[in-house]
Short mmCIF file of C-alpha atoms and ligand atoms in Angstrom, two decimals:
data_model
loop_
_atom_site.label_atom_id
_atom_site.label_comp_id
_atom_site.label_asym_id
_atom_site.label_seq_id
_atom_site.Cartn_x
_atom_site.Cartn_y
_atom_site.Cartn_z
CA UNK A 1 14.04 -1.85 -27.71
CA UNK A 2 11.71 -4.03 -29.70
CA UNK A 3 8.42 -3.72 -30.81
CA UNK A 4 5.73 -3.66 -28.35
CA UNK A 5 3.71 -6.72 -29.09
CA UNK A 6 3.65 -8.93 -26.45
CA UNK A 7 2.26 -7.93 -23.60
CA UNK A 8 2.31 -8.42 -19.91
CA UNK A 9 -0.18 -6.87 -17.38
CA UNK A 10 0.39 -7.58 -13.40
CA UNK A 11 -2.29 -6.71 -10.88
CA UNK A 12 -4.94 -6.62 -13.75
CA UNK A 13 -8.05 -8.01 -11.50
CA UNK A 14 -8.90 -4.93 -10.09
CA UNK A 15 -10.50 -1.87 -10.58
CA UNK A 16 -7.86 -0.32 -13.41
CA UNK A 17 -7.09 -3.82 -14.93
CA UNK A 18 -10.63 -4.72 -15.64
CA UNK A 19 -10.37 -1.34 -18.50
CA UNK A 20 -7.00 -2.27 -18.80
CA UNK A 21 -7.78 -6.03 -20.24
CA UNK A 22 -10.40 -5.02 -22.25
CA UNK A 23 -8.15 -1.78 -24.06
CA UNK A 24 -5.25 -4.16 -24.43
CA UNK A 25 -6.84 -6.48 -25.70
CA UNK A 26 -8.34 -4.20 -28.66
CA UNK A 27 -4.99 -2.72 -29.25
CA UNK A 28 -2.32 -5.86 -29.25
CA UNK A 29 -4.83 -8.97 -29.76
CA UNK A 30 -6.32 -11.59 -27.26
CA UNK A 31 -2.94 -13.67 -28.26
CA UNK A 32 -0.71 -10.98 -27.08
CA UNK A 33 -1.90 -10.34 -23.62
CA UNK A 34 -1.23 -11.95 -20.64
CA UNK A 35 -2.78 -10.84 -17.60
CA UNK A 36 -1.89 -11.62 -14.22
CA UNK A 37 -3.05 -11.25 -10.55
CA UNK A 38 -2.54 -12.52 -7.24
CA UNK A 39 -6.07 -12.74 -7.16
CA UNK A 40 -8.10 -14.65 -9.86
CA UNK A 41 -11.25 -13.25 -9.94
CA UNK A 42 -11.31 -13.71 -13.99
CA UNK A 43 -10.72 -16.86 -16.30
CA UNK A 44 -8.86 -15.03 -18.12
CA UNK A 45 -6.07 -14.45 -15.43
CA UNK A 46 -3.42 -16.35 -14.34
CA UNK A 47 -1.24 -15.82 -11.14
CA UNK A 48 1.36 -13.29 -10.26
CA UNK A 49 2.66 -12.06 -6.66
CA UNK A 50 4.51 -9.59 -7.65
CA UNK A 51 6.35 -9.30 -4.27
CA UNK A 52 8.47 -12.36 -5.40
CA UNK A 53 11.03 -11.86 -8.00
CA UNK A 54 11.69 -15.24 -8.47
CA UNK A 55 8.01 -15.86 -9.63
CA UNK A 56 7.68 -12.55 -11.86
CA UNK A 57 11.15 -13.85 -13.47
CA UNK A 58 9.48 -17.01 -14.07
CA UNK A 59 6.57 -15.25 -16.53
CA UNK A 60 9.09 -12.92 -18.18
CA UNK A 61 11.09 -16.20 -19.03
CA UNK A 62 7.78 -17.91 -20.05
CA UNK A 63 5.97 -15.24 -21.54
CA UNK A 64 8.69 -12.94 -22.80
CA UNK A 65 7.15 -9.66 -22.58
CA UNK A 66 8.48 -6.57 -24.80
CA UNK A 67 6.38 -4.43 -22.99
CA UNK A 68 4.86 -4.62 -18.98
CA UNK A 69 2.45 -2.77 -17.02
CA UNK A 70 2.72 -2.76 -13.53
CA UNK A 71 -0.64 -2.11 -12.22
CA UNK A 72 -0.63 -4.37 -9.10
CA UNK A 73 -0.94 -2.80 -5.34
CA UNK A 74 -2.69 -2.49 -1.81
CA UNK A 75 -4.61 0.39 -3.02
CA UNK A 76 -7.15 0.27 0.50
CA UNK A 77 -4.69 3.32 2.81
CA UNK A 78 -5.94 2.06 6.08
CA UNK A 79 -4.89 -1.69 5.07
CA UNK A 80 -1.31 -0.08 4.22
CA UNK A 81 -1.17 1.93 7.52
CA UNK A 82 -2.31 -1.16 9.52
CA UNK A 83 0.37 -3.43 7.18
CA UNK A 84 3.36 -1.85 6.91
CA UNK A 85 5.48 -4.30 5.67
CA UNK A 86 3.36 -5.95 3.25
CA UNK A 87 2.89 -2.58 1.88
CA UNK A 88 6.10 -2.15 1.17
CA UNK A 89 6.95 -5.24 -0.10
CA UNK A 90 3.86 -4.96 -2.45
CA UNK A 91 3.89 -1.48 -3.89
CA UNK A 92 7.92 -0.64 -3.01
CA UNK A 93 9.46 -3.96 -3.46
CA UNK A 94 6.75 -5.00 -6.30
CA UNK A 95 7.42 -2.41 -8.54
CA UNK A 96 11.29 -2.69 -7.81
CA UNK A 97 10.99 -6.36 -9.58
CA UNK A 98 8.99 -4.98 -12.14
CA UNK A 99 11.89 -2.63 -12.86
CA UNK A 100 14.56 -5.26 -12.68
CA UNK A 101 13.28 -7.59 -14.51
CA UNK A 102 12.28 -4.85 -17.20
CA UNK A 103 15.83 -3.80 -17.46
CA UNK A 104 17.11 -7.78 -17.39
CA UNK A 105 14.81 -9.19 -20.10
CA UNK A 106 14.57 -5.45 -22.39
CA UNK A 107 11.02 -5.11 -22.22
CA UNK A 108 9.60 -1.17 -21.75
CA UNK A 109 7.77 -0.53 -18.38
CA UNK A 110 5.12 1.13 -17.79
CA UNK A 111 4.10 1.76 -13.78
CA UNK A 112 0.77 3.03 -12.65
CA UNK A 113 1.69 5.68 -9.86
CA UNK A 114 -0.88 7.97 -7.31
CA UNK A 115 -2.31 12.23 -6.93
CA UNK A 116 -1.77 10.73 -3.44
CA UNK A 117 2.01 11.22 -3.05
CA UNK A 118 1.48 14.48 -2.65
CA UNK A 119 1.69 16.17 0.49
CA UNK A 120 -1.72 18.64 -0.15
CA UNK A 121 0.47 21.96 0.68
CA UNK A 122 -0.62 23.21 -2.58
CA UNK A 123 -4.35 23.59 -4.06
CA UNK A 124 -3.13 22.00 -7.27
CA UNK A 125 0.14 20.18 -8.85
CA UNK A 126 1.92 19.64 -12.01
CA UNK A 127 4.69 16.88 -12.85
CA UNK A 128 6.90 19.32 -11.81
CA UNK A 129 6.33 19.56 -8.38
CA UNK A 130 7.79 17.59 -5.90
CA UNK A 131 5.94 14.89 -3.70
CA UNK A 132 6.06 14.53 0.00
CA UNK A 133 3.89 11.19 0.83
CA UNK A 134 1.75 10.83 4.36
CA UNK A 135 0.54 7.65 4.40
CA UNK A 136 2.27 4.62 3.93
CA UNK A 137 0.50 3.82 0.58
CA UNK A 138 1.83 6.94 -0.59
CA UNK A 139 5.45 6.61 0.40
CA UNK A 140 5.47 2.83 -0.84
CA UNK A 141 4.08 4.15 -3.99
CA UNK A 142 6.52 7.47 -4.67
CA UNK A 143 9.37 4.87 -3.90
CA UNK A 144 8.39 3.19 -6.72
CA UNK A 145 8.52 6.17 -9.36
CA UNK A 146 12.10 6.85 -7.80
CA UNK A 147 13.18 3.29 -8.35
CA UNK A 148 12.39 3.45 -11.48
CA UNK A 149 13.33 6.75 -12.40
CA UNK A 150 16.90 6.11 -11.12
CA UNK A 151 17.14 2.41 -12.68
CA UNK A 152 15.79 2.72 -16.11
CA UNK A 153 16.31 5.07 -18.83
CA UNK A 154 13.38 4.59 -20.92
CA UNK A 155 9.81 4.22 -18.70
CA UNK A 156 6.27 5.72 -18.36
CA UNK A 157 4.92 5.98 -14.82
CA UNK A 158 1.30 7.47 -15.13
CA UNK A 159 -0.09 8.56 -11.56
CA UNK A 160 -4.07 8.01 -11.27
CA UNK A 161 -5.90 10.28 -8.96
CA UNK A 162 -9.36 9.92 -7.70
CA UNK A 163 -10.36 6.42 -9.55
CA UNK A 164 -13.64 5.51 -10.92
CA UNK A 165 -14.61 2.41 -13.06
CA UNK A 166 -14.87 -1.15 -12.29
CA UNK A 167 -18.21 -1.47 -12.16
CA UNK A 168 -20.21 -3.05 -9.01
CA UNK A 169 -17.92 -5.83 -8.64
CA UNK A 170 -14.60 -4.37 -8.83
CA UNK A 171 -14.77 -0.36 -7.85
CA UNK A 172 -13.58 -0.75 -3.98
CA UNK A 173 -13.63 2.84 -3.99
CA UNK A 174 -15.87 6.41 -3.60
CA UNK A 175 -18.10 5.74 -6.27
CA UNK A 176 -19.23 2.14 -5.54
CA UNK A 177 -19.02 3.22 -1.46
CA UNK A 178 -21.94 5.79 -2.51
CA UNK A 179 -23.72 2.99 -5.02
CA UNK A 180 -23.99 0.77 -1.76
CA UNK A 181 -25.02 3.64 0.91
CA UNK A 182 -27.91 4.06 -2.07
CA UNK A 183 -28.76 0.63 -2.38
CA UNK A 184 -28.99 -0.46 1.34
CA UNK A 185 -31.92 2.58 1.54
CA UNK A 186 -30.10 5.19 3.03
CA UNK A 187 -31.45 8.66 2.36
CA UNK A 188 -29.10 10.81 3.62
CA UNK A 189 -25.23 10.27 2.52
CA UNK A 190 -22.49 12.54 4.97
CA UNK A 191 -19.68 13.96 2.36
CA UNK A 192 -16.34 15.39 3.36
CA UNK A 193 -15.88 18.80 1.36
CA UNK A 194 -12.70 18.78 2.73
CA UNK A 195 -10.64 16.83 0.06
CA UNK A 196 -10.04 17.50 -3.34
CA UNK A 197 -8.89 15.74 -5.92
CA UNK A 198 -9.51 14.76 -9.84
CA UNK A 199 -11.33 11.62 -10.48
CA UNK A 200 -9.89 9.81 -13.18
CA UNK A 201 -11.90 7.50 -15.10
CA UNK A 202 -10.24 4.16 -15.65
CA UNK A 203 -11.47 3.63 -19.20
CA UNK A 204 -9.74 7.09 -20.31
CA UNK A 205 -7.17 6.52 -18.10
CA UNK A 206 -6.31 2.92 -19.63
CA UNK A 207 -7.18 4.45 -23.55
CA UNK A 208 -4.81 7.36 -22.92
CA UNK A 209 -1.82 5.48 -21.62
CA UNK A 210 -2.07 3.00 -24.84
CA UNK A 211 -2.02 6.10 -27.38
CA UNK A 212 0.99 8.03 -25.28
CA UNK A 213 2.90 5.56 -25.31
CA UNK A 214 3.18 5.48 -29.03
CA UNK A 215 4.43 8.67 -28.70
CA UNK A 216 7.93 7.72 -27.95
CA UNK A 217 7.84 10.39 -25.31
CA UNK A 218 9.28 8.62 -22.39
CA UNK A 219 8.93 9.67 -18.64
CA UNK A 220 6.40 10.58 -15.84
CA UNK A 221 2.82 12.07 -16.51
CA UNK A 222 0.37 13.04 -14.58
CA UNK A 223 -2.79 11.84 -15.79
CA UNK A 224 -5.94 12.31 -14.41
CA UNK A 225 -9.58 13.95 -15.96
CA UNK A 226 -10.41 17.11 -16.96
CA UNK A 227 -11.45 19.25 -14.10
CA UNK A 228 -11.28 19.23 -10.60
CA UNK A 229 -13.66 18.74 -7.46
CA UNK A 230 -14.28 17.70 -3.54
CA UNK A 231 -15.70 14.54 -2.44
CA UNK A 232 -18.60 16.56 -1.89
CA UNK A 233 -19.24 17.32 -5.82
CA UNK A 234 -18.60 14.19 -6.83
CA UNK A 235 -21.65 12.79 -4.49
CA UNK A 236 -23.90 15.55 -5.31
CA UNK A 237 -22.79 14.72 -9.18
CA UNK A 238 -23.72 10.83 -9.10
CA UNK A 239 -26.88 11.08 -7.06
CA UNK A 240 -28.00 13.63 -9.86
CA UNK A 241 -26.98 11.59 -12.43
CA UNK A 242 -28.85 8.71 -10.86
CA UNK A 243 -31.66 10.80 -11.06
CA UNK A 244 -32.01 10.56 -7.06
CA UNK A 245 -31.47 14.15 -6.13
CA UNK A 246 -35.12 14.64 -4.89
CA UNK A 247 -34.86 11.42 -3.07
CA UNK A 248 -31.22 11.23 -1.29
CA UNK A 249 -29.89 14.26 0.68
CA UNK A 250 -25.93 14.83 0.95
CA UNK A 251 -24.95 16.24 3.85
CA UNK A 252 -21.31 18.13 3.95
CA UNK A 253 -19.27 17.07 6.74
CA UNK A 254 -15.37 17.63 7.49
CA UNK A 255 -12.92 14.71 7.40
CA UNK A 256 -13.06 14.42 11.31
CA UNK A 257 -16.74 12.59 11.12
CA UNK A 258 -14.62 9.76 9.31
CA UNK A 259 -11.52 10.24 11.48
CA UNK A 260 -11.94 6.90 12.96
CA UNK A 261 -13.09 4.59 10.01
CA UNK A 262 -10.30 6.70 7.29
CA UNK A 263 -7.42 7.45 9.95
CA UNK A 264 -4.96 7.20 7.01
CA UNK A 265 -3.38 10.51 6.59
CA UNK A 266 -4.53 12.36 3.53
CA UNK A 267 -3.87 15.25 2.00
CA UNK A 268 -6.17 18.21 1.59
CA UNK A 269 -5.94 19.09 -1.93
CA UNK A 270 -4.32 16.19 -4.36
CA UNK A 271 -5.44 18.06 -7.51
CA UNK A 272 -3.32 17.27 -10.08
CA UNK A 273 -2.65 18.66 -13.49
CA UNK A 274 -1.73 17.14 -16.84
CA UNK A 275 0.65 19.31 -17.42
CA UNK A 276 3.20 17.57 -19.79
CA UNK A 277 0.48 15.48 -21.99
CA UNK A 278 -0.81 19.19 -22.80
CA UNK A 279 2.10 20.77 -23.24
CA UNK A 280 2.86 17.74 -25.41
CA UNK A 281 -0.03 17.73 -26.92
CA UNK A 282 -0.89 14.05 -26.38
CA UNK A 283 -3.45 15.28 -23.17
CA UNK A 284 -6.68 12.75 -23.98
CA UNK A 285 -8.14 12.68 -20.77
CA UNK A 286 -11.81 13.90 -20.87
CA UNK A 287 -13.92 16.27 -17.93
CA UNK A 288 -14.59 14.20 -14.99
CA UNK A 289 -18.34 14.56 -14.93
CA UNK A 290 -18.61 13.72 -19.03
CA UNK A 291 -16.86 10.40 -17.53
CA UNK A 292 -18.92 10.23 -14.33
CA UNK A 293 -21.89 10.59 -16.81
CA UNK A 294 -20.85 7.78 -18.85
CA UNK A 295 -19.98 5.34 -15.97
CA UNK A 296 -23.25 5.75 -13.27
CA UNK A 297 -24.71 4.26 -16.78
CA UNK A 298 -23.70 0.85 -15.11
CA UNK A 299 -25.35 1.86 -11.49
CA UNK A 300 -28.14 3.22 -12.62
CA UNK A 301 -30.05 0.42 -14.11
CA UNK A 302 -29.80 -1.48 -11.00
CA UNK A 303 -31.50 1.28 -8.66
N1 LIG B 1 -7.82 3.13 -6.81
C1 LIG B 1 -7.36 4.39 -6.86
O1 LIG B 1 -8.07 5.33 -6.44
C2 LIG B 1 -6.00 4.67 -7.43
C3 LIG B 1 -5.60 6.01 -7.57
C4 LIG B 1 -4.37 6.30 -8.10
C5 LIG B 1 -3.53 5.27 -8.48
N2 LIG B 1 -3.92 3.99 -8.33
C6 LIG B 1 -2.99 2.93 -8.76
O2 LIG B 1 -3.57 2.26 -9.86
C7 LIG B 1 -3.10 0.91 -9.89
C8 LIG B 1 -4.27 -0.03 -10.08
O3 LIG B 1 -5.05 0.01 -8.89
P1 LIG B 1 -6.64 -0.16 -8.91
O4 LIG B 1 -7.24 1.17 -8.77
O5 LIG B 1 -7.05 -1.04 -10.04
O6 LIG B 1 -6.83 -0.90 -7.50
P2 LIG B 1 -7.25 -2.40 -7.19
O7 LIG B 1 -8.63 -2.60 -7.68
O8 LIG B 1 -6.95 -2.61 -5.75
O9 LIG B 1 -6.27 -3.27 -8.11
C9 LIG B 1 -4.97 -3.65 -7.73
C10 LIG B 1 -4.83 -5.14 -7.98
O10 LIG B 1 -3.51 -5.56 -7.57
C11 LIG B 1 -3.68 -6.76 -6.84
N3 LIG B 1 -2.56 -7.08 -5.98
C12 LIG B 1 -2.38 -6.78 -4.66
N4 LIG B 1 -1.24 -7.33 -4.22
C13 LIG B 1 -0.68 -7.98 -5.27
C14 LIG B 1 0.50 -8.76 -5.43
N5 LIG B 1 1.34 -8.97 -4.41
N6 LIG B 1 0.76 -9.30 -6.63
C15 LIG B 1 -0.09 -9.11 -7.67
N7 LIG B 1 -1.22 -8.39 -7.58
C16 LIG B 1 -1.51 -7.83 -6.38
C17 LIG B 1 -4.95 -6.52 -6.08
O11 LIG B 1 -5.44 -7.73 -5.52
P3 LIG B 1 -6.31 -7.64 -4.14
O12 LIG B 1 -7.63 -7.07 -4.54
O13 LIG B 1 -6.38 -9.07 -3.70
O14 LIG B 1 -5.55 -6.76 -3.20
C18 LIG B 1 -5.84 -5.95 -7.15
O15 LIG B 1 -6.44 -6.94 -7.94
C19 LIG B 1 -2.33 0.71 -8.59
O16 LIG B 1 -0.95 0.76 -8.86
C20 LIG B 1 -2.75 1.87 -7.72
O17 LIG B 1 -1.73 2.23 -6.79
C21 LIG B 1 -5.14 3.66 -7.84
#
């Protein structure tokens, strides 16, 4: 394998990519990163569809990657449930080209996986325990980390679980869907306390992946923050750190007030565990509320 210098980075205008740039970029130089998309919400991406293999050939021939991280998906559940196909053909068949093409032009891949594959039988789980996806995003997304496991010999797949970061613009999920309840005036926010998960701060998420894979340890990690919680905590969390609690009440409800607006099965518990990276000793993910702390910083000055 050759050094890992030259970088490519597909899917990198949303949430994840937006840490992802900016880490890359510190660690391999502005010259040595290419970031791509299907949607170009930056100047400083240029376009990918990572559903055709013909056109993600096309930048490994141009750009010649030694190393590529495969961050691109339909990350919104209902979308997937209400899409099948393009679901697959995104997350399955996407990540399937990333792992072809890896293998083809000898670059090292590195695929950005989901807590969500997980069935929720179990309060918590390790890398060692063994997925059983509900919703479509979650099946197209575990066949990807058995693609890969099967096809290549040397990888990193890295599953996420609850993720914050982006900021305003780009979080599409829990966090910002609070910031905007907030910001329209609402004063009292309804919570489900009937899903847990880690959150899993895209800035330590992004850091930690660049320093493991140094490590030469190959393989699949679970990889989420310190810690664990229920959508409930984390809303009660923010608003405090907001400084709103006196102001905004949350309200606990079960997941059957959103049964109609999040139909998407999910599972009860998708707690994971970093099992390996402590075992390892390469675990550098910090406690979710330290992160939580550090990122209603960019909500809070806009309240
Ligand atoms: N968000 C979470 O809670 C979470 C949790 C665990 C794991 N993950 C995984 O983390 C990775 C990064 O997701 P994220 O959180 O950054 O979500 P995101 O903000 O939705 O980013 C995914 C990016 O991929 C793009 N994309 C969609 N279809 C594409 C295609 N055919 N070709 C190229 N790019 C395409 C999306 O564009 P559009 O915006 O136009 O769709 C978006 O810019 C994904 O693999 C996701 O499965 C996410």
């Amino acid at each position: 394998m050759t050094p890992h210098n030259r970088v490519l980075i597909a899917g990198c205008g949303g949430m994840l990519g937006k840490a992802f740039y900016q880490k890359s970029i510190e660690k391999y130089g502005l010259e040595n990163v290419r970031a791509t998309d299907i949607d170009l919400n930056e100047p400083w991406l240029s376009k990918l569809d990572v559903r055709s293999i013909q056109e993600y050939e096309q930048v490994f021939i141009e750009w010649k990657p030694t190393i590529v991280f495969h961050l691109a998906a339909l990350t919104d559940l209902e979308y997937c449930e209400k899409n099948i196909e393009n679901a697959w053909a995104t997350n399955a068949l996407g990540a399937e080209n990333a792992a072809v093409l890896s293998k083809k032009h000898n670059a090292l891949l590195v695929y950005i996986s989901t807590a969500g594959i997980f069935g929720g039988e179990k309060d918590e789980y390790t890398d060692f325990d063994t997925p059983n996806p509900l919703s479509y995003y979650a099946k197209s997304k575990y066949y990807g980390e058995q693609f890969i496991e099967k096809y290549l010999s040397d990888y990193y797949i890295f599953r996420a679980g609850w993720m914050m970061g982006g900021g305003k613009e780009k979080d599409k999920k829990f966090i910002n869907k609070i910031y905007k309840q907030i910001k329209s005036g609402s004063k009292e926010l309804f919570v489900v306390d009937d899903k847990l998960g880690t959150p899993t701060y895209t800035v330590d998420f992004a850091d930690s992946i660049l320093k493991v894979i140094d490590s030469g340890y190959y393989g699949l990690y679970n990889q989420v923050c310190e810690g664990s919680c229920s959508r409930y905590d984390v809303a009660v969390e923010f608003i405090s750190l907001l400084g709103l609690s006196d102001s905004i009440k949350v309200t606990r409800v079960n997941s059957d007030y959103f049964k109609n607006e999040y139909f998407a099965p999910r599972p009860a518990s998708e707690k994971l565990l970093n099992t390996k990276l402590t075992l390892r000793g390469i675990n550098h993910m910090r406690n979710w509320k330290v992160c939580l702390s550090e990122y209603s910083q960019e909500f809070k000055n806009e309240l």
